Amino acid sequence: MHGMRSILPAGPNQYFIIIHVKYPKERLDTMAIPDEEFLLKTTSACAGCPSSLILRYVTKAAGTDTVLVIPACCTSVIQGVYPTTAMNLPVYNVAFASAAAVASGMSEAFRAEGKKTNVICYAGDGGTIDIGIQALSGALERGTDFLYICYDNEAYSNTGMQRSGATPLGAMTTTTPGGKKDHKKDLDAIVAAHNPVYQATACAAYPQDLYNKVEKALTIPGPKFMHVLAPCPPGWRFPSEKTVEMGKLAVKAGLWVLYERENGKLTITGASKAAMKKRIPVEDYLSVQGRFRKITAEQTAEIKKTVEENIARLQREVDGIC
Amino acid sequence: MLTFGTGNKAVAMAVRDAKPVVVAAYPITPQTEIVEELANYVTDGSLDARYIPVESEHSSMAACIGAAATGVRTFTATSSHGLVYMCEMLHMSAGARLPIVMANANRSIGPGWNIGAEHTDSISMRDTGWLQVYVSSVQEAYDVTLMAFRIAEHTDVLLPVMINLDGFLLTHITQTFETVEPDDFIPPIATPHAIDINNPGGYGTLTPGDTHFKFRRDIERGMQASIPVIEETEADFARRFGREYHLYDEYRMEDADVVIIAMGTFGKEMEVAVDILREEGIRAGAIRMRWFRPFITPDLDGKDVVVIDRDYSFGFGGVVANELQAKCGCKPFSVIAGLGGQEVTYDDIAEFVRIQRPGTEHWFGVDD
Amino acid sequence: MFEIRLHSRGGQGGVTAAKLIAYAAFLDGKYATATPLYGAERRGAPVVSFIRIDDRPIRVYSQIRNPDLVIVLDESIMELVDVLKGLKPDGEVFVNSQKGTCVEGHRTYPVDLTSISLSLDLVLAGNPILNTPLIGAIAKLGVISQESAKQVIAETFRDERNVEAALRAYEELKI
């Protein structure tokens, strides 16, 4: 792995870190995921962290000419502590509500200077669905040339697992000790209403699908959005080695559908192609997570209904009916 | 070029002449004319900038932060609720040492809705690490906006600058002013910590307490370093363009027994009050405070001091009066006047001097 | 210092008129300021603007309390607002009036600006343009020079009829 060393420059301003890195060799096979790492092994993530897993493949797909804009979220911590960083790319950490707006300014500045640098917001669900939704909406509406990635662990995990707008019905969090009484907010429908040039979902359990989507998104100018499911071991209360398994269960049960929407055309991708036709029981997903310990039979039925409605809606869109 | 226009227009023209690369814009009365003018300049090609029509003031400062982080010149404007809404990002921009320039049309904060001039908006942002300057004429609004870019971007400073102009009283008044050809008066921006793809680093990562503490001290160093930078910038401006500015303005102070102190348009109008008082045999003088951050301390030794605050810190007092008292050891007669655009004339200001009682506070038009 | 208070209604162009008069004074080599006194920006509401003209730089930002001249662009405002408030004893009044309104105790100059504009079909968004004939009338009062009045109109309005409107008002105002 790359050696990591930091140098504090002299002068009145020490607000930055310089890391000495080796640059990855040019990629020969575009279909394969490159070996080069931009998230180094020194991260301070939890064991089994889906956020760092996703970030690893996002940055591999994005390559060196990339700046990450990160609002307050788990990834604020994952990078490590000043004066060192686990990120081998420029990372700009910003206020909770501001990621998409910062990216707007950054993207415009780069384009004004004739630079094609990728500007990627990498934000949690709270920073996207709740406090950051206004800035995201504005940036999408303005046609900002950037990629916004929401990694969704369905709670405010960085502050110790509080309910967010993305927390599903029935899930226990520290602020919904009896289980959440409301449904998960339909972020993708909100984003779709802005007609971004590219919109996709992905899941930490399927890195190739994720990688392909990021790589494709970054070839298209304009506002791109990706929503990635991030099964969180401490938050969802499952063993640390089960992150990938949990993601697969979500997709197989149809609770999470992998797709991309380009030029108004929806395509189901990867493992979701099969799940559109045949799904495992939702209970297989719910029962292995401690957070659903208090879910009621009515809530489980509600979730099943929502899954079926969502699948049917997506199928109609695939079929060109809506 | 001799021009006739409003305070807002003067700011916009100075911004045009300073050639920022990114302008973030959100409307709010009484600043809106600034971002409208800039939209015109971008549309007619006289300003080659990216104009980002953001969805809130929080995002206008966020967009400026994102742009400035890449090392380009940025500008935005706001007022009142807009300023306090972006409060978080004011801290972020100064903490990130980004030389953003912003105009603020000083206006009261609700409830109820009032759009009159008041300094409480900017003064309540005093601890964010932004430099704050208060201007008192359309010409000064133009000149100081140009100078603000040079001061903010100076590598000894690297702090954002807020140009404050009294809402309506200055933003909407039409006066004569002269524009200049800045040429190399503002050197090309060279932010030393701009994002560099070839030299990647983390910005604003988790920071241990002792390091955070050092960063705070660095901000204060930048603030203190700004004082000679301001003086040098003003001197160079006078050399090149013939108009003189100083850290604070003095009027008939040579033999003054009593000095009136204020910021903004009061700072001009009180000169008329001084003339009236002098005719009555009262040896009055005036000091117009221009820079509030860094706080410049005038020599007030042995003089009676009357301070007019167009602001108030609840549970404390008039902010300028109390800060002066803390720094100079004077016992000012603290007049609170003009909040919410309350009408205050030179006659009223002269009366403040006649009724002054050192060490007391007087709410004009309310204390009877 | 010569101080003018201008009363109009939102949408009549009073704020612009004040700027144009001040601009003409500036062209005459004077110092001049124009300030609108805004409430909420809505059509039809009474609006006040202030114009100051002096040979020395103007240091005053507060409202004009004792004007030398009061201009009333809409005489129906006189029923709502005391337009004579604070007017100097020898102060004068200009009224845009179709009925020759005169004010007691003050020299009054009534001119029918509205009819001048309408006769020339000078209408903007449904309202007759009162700025340009007003400038002609104010030039007649000697507040600004004829040359500067012409230049202001030429610089601000492309339509030649504005010059004609100013000339007509200049002629109609009787000193």
CSV table of C-alpha atoms in Angstrom, one decimal, chain B residues 2-4 6 29 33 115 136-138 168-170 172-176 251 265-266 268-272 275 341 343-348 364, chain C residues 1 3 15 18-24 26 30-41 50 52 56 58-66:
chain,number,residue,atom,x,y,z
B,2,LEU,CA,-17.6,59.7,-13.3
B,3,THR,CA,-20.8,57.9,-12.7
B,4,PHE,CA,-24.1,58.5,-11.0
B,6,THR,CA,-26.8,53.9,-6.1
B,29,THR,CA,-34.1,43.5,0.0
B,33,GLU,CA,-29.9,45.4,-7.0
B,115,ILE,CA,-36.5,46.4,6.2
B,136,SER,CA,-20.7,55.9,4.4
B,137,SER,CA,-20.9,57.0,0.8
B,138,VAL,CA,-21.5,55.5,-2.6
B,168,PHE,CA,-31.7,52.0,1.8
B,169,LEU,CA,-29.8,54.9,3.3
B,170,LEU,CA,-26.8,53.9,1.3
B,172,HIS,CA,-30.6,53.1,-2.5
B,173,ILE,CA,-29.3,56.6,-2.5
B,174,THR,CA,-28.1,57.9,-5.8
B,175,GLN,CA,-24.8,59.8,-5.7
B,176,THR,CA,-21.9,60.7,-7.9
B,251,TYR,CA,-13.5,65.2,11.6
B,265,THR,CA,-24.1,56.8,7.3
B,266,PHE,CA,-24.4,58.2,10.8
B,268,LYS,CA,-21.2,61.2,7.7
B,269,GLU,CA,-24.3,62.9,9.0
B,270,MET,CA,-22.7,63.6,12.4
B,271,GLU,CA,-20.2,65.9,10.7
B,272,VAL,CA,-23.1,68.3,10.2
B,275,ASP,CA,-20.5,72.0,12.6
B,341,GLY,CA,-34.3,52.5,10.0
B,343,GLU,CA,-35.2,58.4,11.4
B,344,VAL,CA,-32.3,60.2,13.0
B,345,THR,CA,-31.1,63.6,11.7
B,346,TYR,CA,-28.0,65.7,12.3
B,347,ASP,CA,-30.1,67.8,14.6
B,348,ASP,CA,-30.9,64.8,16.7
B,364,PHE,CA,-33.3,57.7,21.2
C,1,MET,CA,-28.7,73.2,-0.2
C,3,GLU,CA,-34.1,70.2,-1.0
C,15,VAL,CA,-38.3,57.1,-7.7
C,18,ALA,CA,-36.0,61.8,-8.5
C,19,LYS,CA,-32.9,60.1,-9.8
C,20,LEU,CA,-33.2,61.8,-13.1
C,21,ILE,CA,-33.6,65.3,-11.5
C,22,ALA,CA,-30.6,64.6,-9.4
C,23,TYR,CA,-28.6,63.3,-12.4
C,24,ALA,CA,-29.5,66.5,-14.3
C,26,PHE,CA,-25.0,66.5,-11.4
C,30,LYS,CA,-23.6,70.3,-8.7
C,31,TYR,CA,-23.5,67.7,-6.0
C,32,ALA,CA,-26.8,65.9,-5.8
C,33,THR,CA,-28.4,62.9,-4.1
C,34,ALA,CA,-31.7,61.1,-4.7
C,35,THR,CA,-33.2,58.8,-2.1
C,36,PRO,CA,-36.4,56.8,-2.2
C,37,LEU,CA,-38.2,56.2,1.0
C,38,TYR,CA,-39.5,52.7,0.5
C,39,GLY,CA,-42.3,50.8,2.2
C,40,ALA,CA,-43.3,47.4,0.8
C,41,GLU,CA,-42.8,47.5,-3.0
C,50,PHE,CA,-35.9,63.0,-1.7
C,52,ARG,CA,-30.8,67.2,-2.5
C,56,ARG,CA,-20.7,71.2,-1.7
C,58,ILE,CA,-23.7,66.3,0.7
C,59,ARG,CA,-23.2,64.6,4.0
C,60,VAL,CA,-26.9,64.2,5.0
C,61,TYR,CA,-28.7,60.8,4.7
C,62,SER,CA,-31.8,61.5,6.8
C,63,GLN,CA,-35.1,62.4,5.4
C,64,ILE,CA,-35.8,66.0,4.2
C,65,ARG,CA,-37.9,67.7,6.9
C,66,ASN,CA,-38.1,71.2,5.5
